[in-house]
Amino acid sequence: MQVEAAEASMRGTETVVGAKPAARRLGRVLVGRRRRAAVLLLALAYTAAMLMLTMGGGEGFGSSGVVEGALGPPGSVYRSHLVFERLLPEMRAFASRPNPLVTSHYKKSGKQWKPCISKRLIHSELPPSNGFLIVEANGGLNQQRISICDAIAVAKILNATLVTPAFHLNSVWRDSSKFGDIFDEDHFIESLRKYVRVVKDLPEDVFLRFNHNISIIPNMRTKAFSPPSYYLEQVLPKLLELGAVRIAPFSNRLAHSVPMNIQALRCLTNYEALRFSEPIRTLADNMVDRMIKRSFLTGGKYVSVHLRFEEDMVAFSCCKYDGGSKENNAMENARERSWRGKFHRPGRVINPEANRRNGRCPLTPLEFIQGWNDVARNGI
């Protein structure tokens, strides 16, 4: 009886041992099937997304008789006029309404727009300076303008003397203009003298301390949109220690939310202190006078266009033009140089043809002329 019981026990053990590999095999089969199903679903989702992106560009063109298959390779045919035809009714409707930029919603309530510099600025005797602040305004002209306003605000926060900002030599525009070439430097300094000290250059004794080399002055690489507290806690101690600090680059280095007196100082800088240099003002006055005189024949209407067709902007648009593989390679290199992998991240899909059909491609000079002819022909 004991032998029989032992044999039965062994048979039961064999059954349990044999069941485990079978369960594992079944588990692997189920996992494999789930993986294949997941891969299949991802493939279907990707295909659907590509179809939607490719076909979505044709939305709104059904009435114009455009056939998708007849569009040709991206960039080979001028198509911006198709977008113009689609938008023409909206443009005409907009032109018939009062201009919202001229007719303020405050008009009905009897209120008026007031410039932000009308807010009271705190004015008191300036205490002894804590040192010199040197900044490098980078980006385009608009970014540089904002950087200058922020530089005045930071100089006020630190009770520092600001050296008129240097402009970063952009790799695209390669414009070596100085502050005084673009803006009226004397007017800038005089407009702000009650609130912030501004000088054109570092004093000789400070410059000598750094061997006449600004790059030796420690660069405080502040984070974007830093609050005033950051400057007081991190930058001010270094300024007091060395007598001069440098912040480069300086684009968007101050938070939007600042105390009211600092914001008012930003406004004063933007709307009063920053004035273009005399040669630029003279050129602008001549252009405006010419537009006013010539627009008399069209009821006072004229169009001002900034035709920006530059390497970085064209590369960022991810559009193709007629330069072939050489141009495509140049644009790919420009994207990688400026944005380092941004356009090759997982899930990023670039469709130049859809971009063009959606009107998202910058106009070449030739396309602009064609579009302007369309505008003139339709009486806009």
mmCIF file of N, CA and C in Angstrom, residues 118-246:
data_model
loop_
_atom_site.group_PDB
_atom_site.id
_atom_site.type_symbol
_atom_site.label_atom_id
_atom_site.label_comp_id
_atom_site.label_asym_id
_atom_site.label_seq_id
_atom_site.Cartn_x
_atom_site.Cartn_y
_atom_site.Cartn_z
ATOM 1 N N SER A 118 1.740 106.267 -18.564
ATOM 2 C CA SER A 118 1.016 107.241 -17.751
ATOM 3 C C SER A 118 0.933 106.771 -16.303
ATOM 4 N N LYS A 119 1.197 105.466 -16.072
ATOM 5 C CA LYS A 119 1.221 104.976 -14.693
ATOM 6 C C LYS A 119 2.399 105.607 -13.967
ATOM 7 N N ARG A 120 2.160 105.938 -12.740
ATOM 8 C CA ARG A 120 3.147 106.709 -11.997
ATOM 9 C C ARG A 120 4.435 105.931 -11.761
ATOM 10 N N LEU A 121 5.526 106.561 -12.131
ATOM 11 C CA LEU A 121 6.833 105.989 -11.880
ATOM 12 C C LEU A 121 7.364 106.505 -10.549
ATOM 13 N N ILE A 122 7.982 105.621 -9.797
ATOM 14 C CA ILE A 122 8.579 106.026 -8.520
ATOM 15 C C ILE A 122 9.899 106.727 -8.811
ATOM 16 N N HIS A 123 9.953 108.002 -8.461
ATOM 17 C CA HIS A 123 11.151 108.783 -8.755
ATOM 18 C C HIS A 123 11.751 109.300 -7.448
ATOM 19 N N SER A 124 13.001 108.959 -7.230
ATOM 20 C CA SER A 124 13.714 109.450 -6.056
ATOM 21 C C SER A 124 15.189 109.568 -6.417
ATOM 22 N N GLU A 125 15.943 110.169 -5.544
ATOM 23 C CA GLU A 125 17.380 110.321 -5.788
ATOM 24 C C GLU A 125 18.026 108.946 -5.912
ATOM 25 N N LEU A 126 18.796 108.769 -6.991
ATOM 26 C CA LEU A 126 19.428 107.474 -7.211
ATOM 27 C C LEU A 126 20.538 107.234 -6.196
ATOM 28 N N PRO A 127 20.526 106.077 -5.526
ATOM 29 C CA PRO A 127 21.606 105.770 -4.585
ATOM 30 C C PRO A 127 22.880 105.423 -5.342
ATOM 31 N N PRO A 128 24.022 105.348 -4.664
ATOM 32 C CA PRO A 128 25.271 104.963 -5.337
ATOM 33 C C PRO A 128 25.109 103.622 -6.058
ATOM 34 N N SER A 129 25.679 103.539 -7.243
ATOM 35 C CA SER A 129 25.529 102.344 -8.067
ATOM 36 C C SER A 129 26.237 101.148 -7.439
ATOM 37 N N ASN A 130 25.625 99.962 -7.599
ATOM 38 C CA ASN A 130 26.228 98.721 -7.113
ATOM 39 C C ASN A 130 27.236 98.123 -8.086
ATOM 40 N N GLY A 131 27.328 98.675 -9.275
ATOM 41 C CA GLY A 131 28.256 98.147 -10.270
ATOM 42 C C GLY A 131 27.684 98.297 -11.669
ATOM 43 N N PHE A 132 28.344 97.666 -12.629
ATOM 44 C CA PHE A 132 27.973 97.810 -14.037
ATOM 45 C C PHE A 132 27.366 96.513 -14.568
ATOM 46 N N LEU A 133 26.259 96.677 -15.298
ATOM 47 C CA LEU A 133 25.566 95.554 -15.912
ATOM 48 C C LEU A 133 25.774 95.604 -17.418
ATOM 49 N N ILE A 134 26.264 94.505 -17.975
ATOM 50 C CA ILE A 134 26.516 94.402 -19.412
ATOM 51 C C ILE A 134 25.660 93.272 -19.956
ATOM 52 N N VAL A 135 24.845 93.548 -20.961
ATOM 53 C CA VAL A 135 23.986 92.515 -21.537
ATOM 54 C C VAL A 135 24.212 92.450 -23.044
ATOM 55 N N GLU A 136 23.878 91.296 -23.601
ATOM 56 C CA GLU A 136 23.967 91.095 -25.050
ATOM 57 C C GLU A 136 22.584 90.715 -25.552
ATOM 58 N N ALA A 137 21.949 91.617 -26.294
ATOM 59 C CA ALA A 137 20.610 91.375 -26.822
ATOM 60 C C ALA A 137 20.713 90.504 -28.063
ATOM 61 N N ASN A 138 20.067 89.359 -28.030
ATOM 62 C CA ASN A 138 20.137 88.444 -29.164
ATOM 63 C C ASN A 138 18.789 88.355 -29.858
ATOM 64 N N GLY A 139 18.757 87.641 -30.978
ATOM 65 C CA GLY A 139 17.521 87.485 -31.745
ATOM 66 C C GLY A 139 17.344 88.587 -32.772
ATOM 67 N N GLY A 140 16.108 88.707 -33.274
ATOM 68 C CA GLY A 140 15.793 89.739 -34.253
ATOM 69 C C GLY A 140 15.576 91.086 -33.589
ATOM 70 N N LEU A 141 15.243 92.084 -34.382
ATOM 71 C CA LEU A 141 15.115 93.447 -33.866
ATOM 72 C C LEU A 141 14.048 93.534 -32.779
ATOM 73 N N ASN A 142 12.950 92.822 -32.928
ATOM 74 C CA ASN A 142 11.898 92.879 -31.917
ATOM 75 C C ASN A 142 12.347 92.240 -30.612
ATOM 76 N N GLN A 143 13.031 91.089 -30.698
ATOM 77 C CA GLN A 143 13.566 90.464 -29.491
ATOM 78 C C GLN A 143 14.601 91.369 -28.824
ATOM 79 N N GLN A 144 15.414 92.037 -29.636
ATOM 80 C CA GLN A 144 16.420 92.943 -29.089
ATOM 81 C C GLN A 144 15.755 94.117 -28.367
ATOM 82 N N ARG A 145 14.676 94.612 -28.939
ATOM 83 C CA ARG A 145 13.955 95.727 -28.303
ATOM 84 C C ARG A 145 13.416 95.302 -26.935
ATOM 85 N N ILE A 146 12.812 94.117 -26.874
ATOM 86 C CA ILE A 146 12.302 93.614 -25.600
ATOM 87 C C ILE A 146 13.448 93.416 -24.613
ATOM 88 N N SER A 147 14.586 92.920 -25.107
ATOM 89 C CA SER A 147 15.750 92.708 -24.248
ATOM 90 C C SER A 147 16.242 94.023 -23.648
ATOM 91 N N ILE A 148 16.207 95.085 -24.429
ATOM 92 C CA ILE A 148 16.647 96.396 -23.941
ATOM 93 C C ILE A 148 15.719 96.878 -22.818
ATOM 94 N N CYS A 149 14.416 96.699 -23.018
ATOM 95 C CA CYS A 149 13.451 97.090 -21.974
ATOM 96 C C CYS A 149 13.689 96.283 -20.704
ATOM 97 N N ASP A 150 13.937 95.001 -20.869
ATOM 98 C CA ASP A 150 14.203 94.152 -19.707
ATOM 99 C C ASP A 150 15.517 94.528 -19.033
ATOM 100 N N ALA A 151 16.512 94.924 -19.841
ATOM 101 C CA ALA A 151 17.816 95.301 -19.275
ATOM 102 C C ALA A 151 17.679 96.521 -18.366
ATOM 103 N N ILE A 152 16.872 97.487 -18.779
ATOM 104 C CA ILE A 152 16.627 98.656 -17.924
ATOM 105 C C ILE A 152 15.943 98.231 -16.633
ATOM 106 N N ALA A 153 14.970 97.324 -16.756
ATOM 107 C CA ALA A 153 14.252 96.851 -15.568
ATOM 108 C C ALA A 153 15.192 96.126 -14.605
ATOM 109 N N VAL A 154 16.062 95.270 -15.137
ATOM 110 C CA VAL A 154 17.003 94.521 -14.294
ATOM 111 C C VAL A 154 18.007 95.472 -13.653
ATOM 112 N N ALA A 155 18.471 96.470 -14.409
ATOM 113 C CA ALA A 155 19.403 97.451 -13.849
ATOM 114 C C ALA A 155 18.758 98.187 -12.676
ATOM 115 N N LYS A 156 17.458 98.469 -12.795
ATOM 116 C CA LYS A 156 16.745 99.126 -11.692
ATOM 117 C C LYS A 156 16.641 98.197 -10.492
ATOM 118 N N ILE A 157 16.341 96.931 -10.732
ATOM 119 C CA ILE A 157 16.215 95.955 -9.647
ATOM 120 C C ILE A 157 17.529 95.823 -8.894
ATOM 121 N N LEU A 158 18.644 95.810 -9.642
ATOM 122 C CA LEU A 158 19.965 95.618 -9.040
ATOM 123 C C LEU A 158 20.608 96.927 -8.593
ATOM 124 N N ASN A 159 19.959 98.060 -8.912
ATOM 125 C CA ASN A 159 20.584 99.370 -8.695
ATOM 126 C C ASN A 159 21.972 99.384 -9.345
ATOM 127 N N ALA A 160 21.992 98.948 -10.609
ATOM 128 C CA ALA A 160 23.240 98.868 -11.362
ATOM 129 C C ALA A 160 23.253 99.938 -12.448
ATOM 130 N N THR A 161 24.440 100.239 -12.926
ATOM 131 C CA THR A 161 24.599 101.128 -14.080
ATOM 132 C C THR A 161 24.651 100.272 -15.327
ATOM 133 N N LEU A 162 23.727 100.525 -16.250
ATOM 134 C CA LEU A 162 23.651 99.719 -17.467
ATOM 135 C C LEU A 162 24.552 100.296 -18.549
ATOM 136 N N VAL A 163 25.371 99.449 -19.148
ATOM 137 C CA VAL A 163 26.110 99.819 -20.352
ATOM 138 C C VAL A 163 25.172 99.559 -21.527
ATOM 139 N N THR A 164 25.019 100.523 -22.426
ATOM 140 C CA THR A 164 24.073 100.336 -23.530
ATOM 141 C C THR A 164 24.284 98.964 -24.165
ATOM 142 N N PRO A 165 23.200 98.193 -24.327
ATOM 143 C CA PRO A 165 23.316 96.790 -24.738
ATOM 144 C C PRO A 165 24.059 96.597 -26.050
ATOM 145 N N ALA A 166 24.822 95.525 -26.092
ATOM 146 C CA ALA A 166 25.466 95.092 -27.333
ATOM 147 C C ALA A 166 24.492 94.188 -28.066
ATOM 148 N N PHE A 167 24.600 94.143 -29.389
ATOM 149 C CA PHE A 167 23.731 93.288 -30.196
ATOM 150 C C PHE A 167 24.510 92.060 -30.639
ATOM 151 N N HIS A 168 23.905 90.885 -30.427
ATOM 152 C CA HIS A 168 24.533 89.640 -30.841
ATOM 153 C C HIS A 168 24.632 89.599 -32.367
ATOM 154 N N LEU A 169 25.805 89.214 -32.873
ATOM 155 C CA LEU A 169 26.000 89.118 -34.323
ATOM 156 C C LEU A 169 25.318 87.851 -34.811
ATOM 157 N N ASN A 170 24.111 87.999 -35.360
ATOM 158 C CA ASN A 170 23.315 86.843 -35.784
ATOM 159 C C ASN A 170 23.971 86.133 -36.960
ATOM 160 N N SER A 171 23.963 84.795 -36.900
ATOM 161 C CA SER A 171 24.609 84.007 -37.946
ATOM 162 C C SER A 171 23.855 84.059 -39.261
ATOM 163 N N VAL A 172 22.587 84.484 -39.231
ATOM 164 C CA VAL A 172 21.798 84.561 -40.460
ATOM 165 C C VAL A 172 21.911 85.940 -41.092
ATOM 166 N N TRP A 173 21.631 86.994 -40.301
ATOM 167 C CA TRP A 173 21.639 88.342 -40.877
ATOM 168 C C TRP A 173 23.045 88.921 -40.976
ATOM 169 N N ARG A 174 23.928 88.516 -40.065
ATOM 170 C CA ARG A 174 25.322 88.998 -40.077
ATOM 171 C C ARG A 174 25.375 90.532 -40.078
ATOM 172 N N ASP A 175 24.515 91.129 -39.254
ATOM 173 C CA ASP A 175 24.445 92.585 -39.142
ATOM 174 C C ASP A 175 25.299 93.025 -37.949
ATOM 175 N N SER A 176 26.309 93.796 -38.220
ATOM 176 C CA SER A 176 27.240 94.213 -37.166
ATOM 177 C C SER A 176 26.882 95.577 -36.570
ATOM 178 N N SER A 177 25.633 96.023 -36.746
ATOM 179 C CA SER A 177 25.214 97.339 -36.253
ATOM 180 C C SER A 177 25.343 97.423 -34.728
ATOM 181 N N LYS A 178 25.748 98.592 -34.257
ATOM 182 C CA LYS A 178 25.826 98.872 -32.828
ATOM 183 C C LYS A 178 24.530 99.547 -32.370
ATOM 184 N N PHE A 179 24.408 99.720 -31.068
ATOM 185 C CA PHE A 179 23.218 100.341 -30.500
ATOM 186 C C PHE A 179 22.972 101.714 -31.125
ATOM 187 N N GLY A 180 24.024 102.525 -31.227
ATOM 188 C CA GLY A 180 23.884 103.876 -31.757
ATOM 189 C C GLY A 180 23.563 103.920 -33.238
ATOM 190 N N ASP A 181 23.797 102.810 -33.969
ATOM 191 C CA ASP A 181 23.437 102.766 -35.390
ATOM 192 C C ASP A 181 21.936 102.606 -35.573
ATOM 193 N N ILE A 182 21.281 101.947 -34.625
ATOM 194 C CA ILE A 182 19.850 101.664 -34.739
ATOM 195 C C ILE A 182 19.015 102.659 -33.938
ATOM 196 N N PHE A 183 19.460 102.972 -32.727
ATOM 197 C CA PHE A 183 18.676 103.834 -31.843
ATOM 198 C C PHE A 183 19.434 105.124 -31.517
ATOM 199 N N ASP A 184 18.664 106.138 -31.134
ATOM 200 C CA ASP A 184 19.230 107.421 -30.716
ATOM 201 C C ASP A 184 19.772 107.233 -29.299
ATOM 202 N N GLU A 185 21.074 107.037 -29.184
ATOM 203 C CA GLU A 185 21.683 106.662 -27.920
ATOM 204 C C GLU A 185 21.617 107.781 -26.887
ATOM 205 N N ASP A 186 21.859 109.008 -27.307
ATOM 206 C CA ASP A 186 21.811 110.137 -26.364
ATOM 207 C C ASP A 186 20.402 110.340 -25.812
ATOM 208 N N HIS A 187 19.416 110.228 -26.678
ATOM 209 C CA HIS A 187 18.018 110.359 -26.242
ATOM 210 C C HIS A 187 17.666 109.240 -25.267
ATOM 211 N N PHE A 188 18.161 108.047 -25.517
ATOM 212 C CA PHE A 188 17.906 106.891 -24.656
ATOM 213 C C PHE A 188 18.438 107.151 -23.244
ATOM 214 N N ILE A 189 19.662 107.618 -23.155
ATOM 215 C CA ILE A 189 20.289 107.863 -21.844
ATOM 216 C C ILE A 189 19.592 108.991 -21.104
ATOM 217 N N GLU A 190 19.271 110.070 -21.844
ATOM 218 C CA GLU A 190 18.641 111.239 -21.223
ATOM 219 C C GLU A 190 17.224 110.926 -20.729
ATOM 220 N N SER A 191 16.484 110.117 -21.476
ATOM 221 C CA SER A 191 15.098 109.803 -21.112
ATOM 222 C C SER A 191 15.007 108.987 -19.827
ATOM 223 N N LEU A 192 16.079 108.260 -19.519
ATOM 224 C CA LEU A 192 16.043 107.345 -18.376
ATOM 225 C C LEU A 192 16.878 107.814 -17.188
ATOM 226 N N ARG A 193 17.524 108.959 -17.294
ATOM 227 C CA ARG A 193 18.512 109.363 -16.295
ATOM 228 C C ARG A 193 17.921 109.538 -14.900
ATOM 229 N N LYS A 194 16.621 109.838 -14.786
ATOM 230 C CA LYS A 194 16.005 110.012 -13.476
ATOM 231 C C LYS A 194 15.750 108.674 -12.773
ATOM 232 N N TYR A 195 15.802 107.603 -13.529
ATOM 233 C CA TYR A 195 15.402 106.308 -12.974
ATOM 234 C C TYR A 195 16.525 105.269 -12.973
ATOM 235 N N VAL A 196 17.345 105.271 -14.024
ATOM 236 C CA VAL A 196 18.426 104.289 -14.157
ATOM 237 C C VAL A 196 19.637 104.968 -14.786
ATOM 238 N N ARG A 197 20.794 104.671 -14.262
ATOM 239 C CA ARG A 197 22.026 105.184 -14.870
ATOM 240 C C ARG A 197 22.382 104.337 -16.095
ATOM 241 N N VAL A 198 22.646 105.013 -17.204
ATOM 242 C CA VAL A 198 23.042 104.330 -18.436
ATOM 243 C C VAL A 198 24.277 105.026 -18.995
ATOM 244 N N VAL A 199 25.276 104.245 -19.379
ATOM 245 C CA VAL A 199 26.495 104.798 -19.981
ATOM 246 C C VAL A 199 26.760 104.083 -21.304
ATOM 247 N N LYS A 200 27.521 104.745 -22.168
ATOM 248 C CA LYS A 200 27.824 104.151 -23.470
ATOM 249 C C LYS A 200 28.904 103.086 -23.374
ATOM 250 N N ASP A 201 29.869 103.283 -22.485
ATOM 251 C CA ASP A 201 30.987 102.343 -22.361
ATOM 252 C C ASP A 201 31.364 102.182 -20.897
ATOM 253 N N LEU A 202 32.067 101.103 -20.613
ATOM 254 C CA LEU A 202 32.611 100.914 -19.272
ATOM 255 C C LEU A 202 33.665 101.976 -18.992
ATOM 256 N N PRO A 203 33.708 102.500 -17.785
ATOM 257 C CA PRO A 203 34.787 103.436 -17.439
ATOM 258 C C PRO A 203 36.159 102.766 -17.615
ATOM 259 N N GLU A 204 37.156 103.560 -17.871
ATOM 260 C CA GLU A 204 38.483 103.024 -18.166
ATOM 261 C C GLU A 204 39.048 102.213 -16.995
ATOM 262 N N ASP A 205 38.838 102.680 -15.760
ATOM 263 C CA ASP A 205 39.409 101.945 -14.630
ATOM 264 C C ASP A 205 38.791 100.557 -14.469
ATOM 265 N N VAL A 206 37.475 100.443 -14.751
ATOM 266 C CA VAL A 206 36.812 99.135 -14.680
ATOM 267 C C VAL A 206 37.262 98.256 -15.842
ATOM 268 N N PHE A 207 37.364 98.866 -17.013
ATOM 269 C CA PHE A 207 37.798 98.126 -18.201
ATOM 270 C C PHE A 207 39.220 97.599 -18.014
ATOM 271 N N LEU A 208 40.071 98.416 -17.395
ATOM 272 C CA LEU A 208 41.453 98.014 -17.150
ATOM 273 C C LEU A 208 41.516 96.844 -16.174
ATOM 274 N N ARG A 209 40.600 96.848 -15.210
ATOM 275 C CA ARG A 209 40.565 95.764 -14.217
ATOM 276 C C ARG A 209 40.352 94.400 -14.877
ATOM 277 N N PHE A 210 39.682 94.398 -16.029
ATOM 278 C CA PHE A 210 39.432 93.156 -16.753
ATOM 279 C C PHE A 210 40.285 93.067 -18.023
ATOM 280 N N ASN A 211 41.463 93.734 -17.987
ATOM 281 C CA ASN A 211 42.434 93.672 -19.092
ATOM 282 C C ASN A 211 41.826 94.076 -20.434
ATOM 283 N N HIS A 212 40.930 95.041 -20.400
ATOM 284 C CA HIS A 212 40.277 95.558 -21.612
ATOM 285 C C HIS A 212 39.615 94.442 -22.427
ATOM 286 N N ASN A 213 39.115 93.436 -21.740
ATOM 287 C CA ASN A 213 38.493 92.285 -22.405
ATOM 288 C C ASN A 213 37.162 91.973 -21.716
ATOM 289 N N ILE A 214 36.070 92.351 -22.359
ATOM 290 C CA ILE A 214 34.744 92.162 -21.753
ATOM 291 C C ILE A 214 34.447 90.685 -21.523
ATOM 292 N N SER A 215 34.996 89.806 -22.356
ATOM 293 C CA SER A 215 34.703 88.379 -22.208
ATOM 294 C C SER A 215 35.246 87.805 -20.908
ATOM 295 N N ILE A 216 36.178 88.527 -20.248
ATOM 296 C CA ILE A 216 36.711 88.064 -18.968
ATOM 297 C C ILE A 216 35.704 88.319 -17.841
ATOM 298 N N ILE A 217 34.833 89.305 -18.026
ATOM 299 C CA ILE A 217 33.823 89.596 -17.011
ATOM 300 C C ILE A 217 32.901 88.396 -16.877
ATOM 301 N N PRO A 218 32.687 87.865 -15.675
ATOM 302 C CA PRO A 218 31.870 86.662 -15.487
ATOM 303 C C PRO A 218 30.492 86.797 -16.131
ATOM 304 N N ASN A 219 30.127 85.758 -16.852
ATOM 305 C CA ASN A 219 28.820 85.734 -17.515
ATOM 306 C C ASN A 219 27.816 84.983 -16.647
ATOM 307 N N MET A 220 26.814 85.703 -16.159
ATOM 308 C CA MET A 220 25.768 85.094 -15.338
ATOM 309 C C MET A 220 24.687 84.550 -16.267
ATOM 310 N N ARG A 221 24.753 83.283 -16.552
ATOM 311 C CA ARG A 221 23.793 82.661 -17.474
ATOM 312 C C ARG A 221 22.465 82.433 -16.755
ATOM 313 N N THR A 222 21.672 83.473 -16.713
ATOM 314 C CA THR A 222 20.397 83.397 -16.002
ATOM 315 C C THR A 222 19.387 82.580 -16.796
ATOM 316 N N LYS A 223 18.441 81.989 -16.074
ATOM 317 C CA LYS A 223 17.391 81.211 -16.716
ATOM 318 C C LYS A 223 16.360 82.142 -17.352
ATOM 319 N N ALA A 224 15.678 81.616 -18.347
ATOM 320 C CA ALA A 224 14.647 82.409 -19.016
ATOM 321 C C ALA A 224 13.529 82.761 -18.038
ATOM 322 N N PHE A 225 13.015 83.990 -18.170
ATOM 323 C CA PHE A 225 11.886 84.496 -17.391
ATOM 324 C C PHE A 225 12.142 84.396 -15.880
ATOM 325 N N SER A 226 13.350 84.765 -15.482
ATOM 326 C CA SER A 226 13.695 84.755 -14.054
ATOM 327 C C SER A 226 12.990 85.898 -13.331
ATOM 328 N N PRO A 227 12.483 85.664 -12.116
ATOM 329 C CA PRO A 227 11.801 86.718 -11.363
ATOM 330 C C PRO A 227 12.804 87.691 -10.764
ATOM 331 N N PRO A 228 12.350 88.863 -10.320
ATOM 332 C CA PRO A 228 13.266 89.823 -9.685
ATOM 333 C C PRO A 228 14.033 89.230 -8.503
ATOM 334 N N SER A 229 13.395 88.334 -7.757
ATOM 335 C CA SER A 229 14.068 87.725 -6.600
ATOM 336 C C SER A 229 15.313 86.961 -7.003
ATOM 337 N N TYR A 230 15.294 86.358 -8.198
ATOM 338 C CA TYR A 230 16.466 85.614 -8.670
ATOM 339 C C TYR A 230 17.660 86.558 -8.836
ATOM 340 N N TYR A 231 17.404 87.730 -9.414
ATOM 341 C CA TYR A 231 18.488 88.690 -9.635
ATOM 342 C C TYR A 231 19.037 89.209 -8.314
ATOM 343 N N LEU A 232 18.147 89.406 -7.342
ATOM 344 C CA LEU A 232 18.595 89.907 -6.044
ATOM 345 C C LEU A 232 19.390 88.847 -5.273
ATOM 346 N N GLU A 233 19.006 87.597 -5.429
ATOM 347 C CA GLU A 233 19.652 86.528 -4.666
ATOM 348 C C GLU A 233 20.900 85.968 -5.354
ATOM 349 N N GLN A 234 20.889 85.902 -6.689
ATOM 350 C CA GLN A 234 21.972 85.237 -7.409
ATOM 351 C C GLN A 234 22.935 86.202 -8.103
ATOM 352 N N VAL A 235 22.406 87.271 -8.684
ATOM 353 C CA VAL A 235 23.248 88.171 -9.483
ATOM 354 C C VAL A 235 23.831 89.301 -8.640
ATOM 355 N N LEU A 236 23.037 89.868 -7.745
ATOM 356 C CA LEU A 236 23.497 91.013 -6.959
ATOM 357 C C LEU A 236 24.761 90.716 -6.143
ATOM 358 N N PRO A 237 24.870 89.570 -5.448
ATOM 359 C CA PRO A 237 26.114 89.300 -4.697
ATOM 360 C C PRO A 237 27.352 89.306 -5.588
ATOM 361 N N LYS A 238 27.222 88.766 -6.802
ATOM 362 C CA LYS A 238 28.356 88.747 -7.725
ATOM 363 C C LYS A 238 28.669 90.158 -8.220
ATOM 364 N N LEU A 239 27.648 90.942 -8.426
ATOM 365 C CA LEU A 239 27.836 92.321 -8.861
ATOM 366 C C LEU A 239 28.576 93.127 -7.795
ATOM 367 N N LEU A 240 28.172 92.966 -6.547
ATOM 368 C CA LEU A 240 28.833 93.684 -5.443
ATOM 369 C C LEU A 240 30.275 93.220 -5.262
ATOM 370 N N GLU A 241 30.529 91.961 -5.522
ATOM 371 C CA GLU A 241 31.885 91.411 -5.351
ATOM 372 C C GLU A 241 32.840 91.896 -6.436
ATOM 373 N N LEU A 242 32.363 91.888 -7.697
ATOM 374 C CA LEU A 242 33.263 92.168 -8.829
ATOM 375 C C LEU A 242 33.129 93.580 -9.383
ATOM 376 N N GLY A 243 32.020 94.212 -9.131
ATOM 377 C CA GLY A 243 31.803 95.555 -9.668
ATOM 378 C C GLY A 243 31.227 95.568 -11.068
ATOM 379 N N ALA A 244 31.142 94.399 -11.717
ATOM 380 C CA ALA A 244 30.579 94.302 -13.064
ATOM 381 C C ALA A 244 30.201 92.851 -13.337
ATOM 382 N N VAL A 245 29.052 92.653 -13.967
ATOM 383 C CA VAL A 245 28.632 91.322 -14.399
ATOM 384 C C VAL A 245 28.097 91.422 -15.818
ATOM 385 N N ARG A 246 28.098 90.270 -16.465
ATOM 386 C CA ARG A 246 27.643 90.210 -17.853
ATOM 387 C C ARG A 246 26.569 89.130 -17.960
#
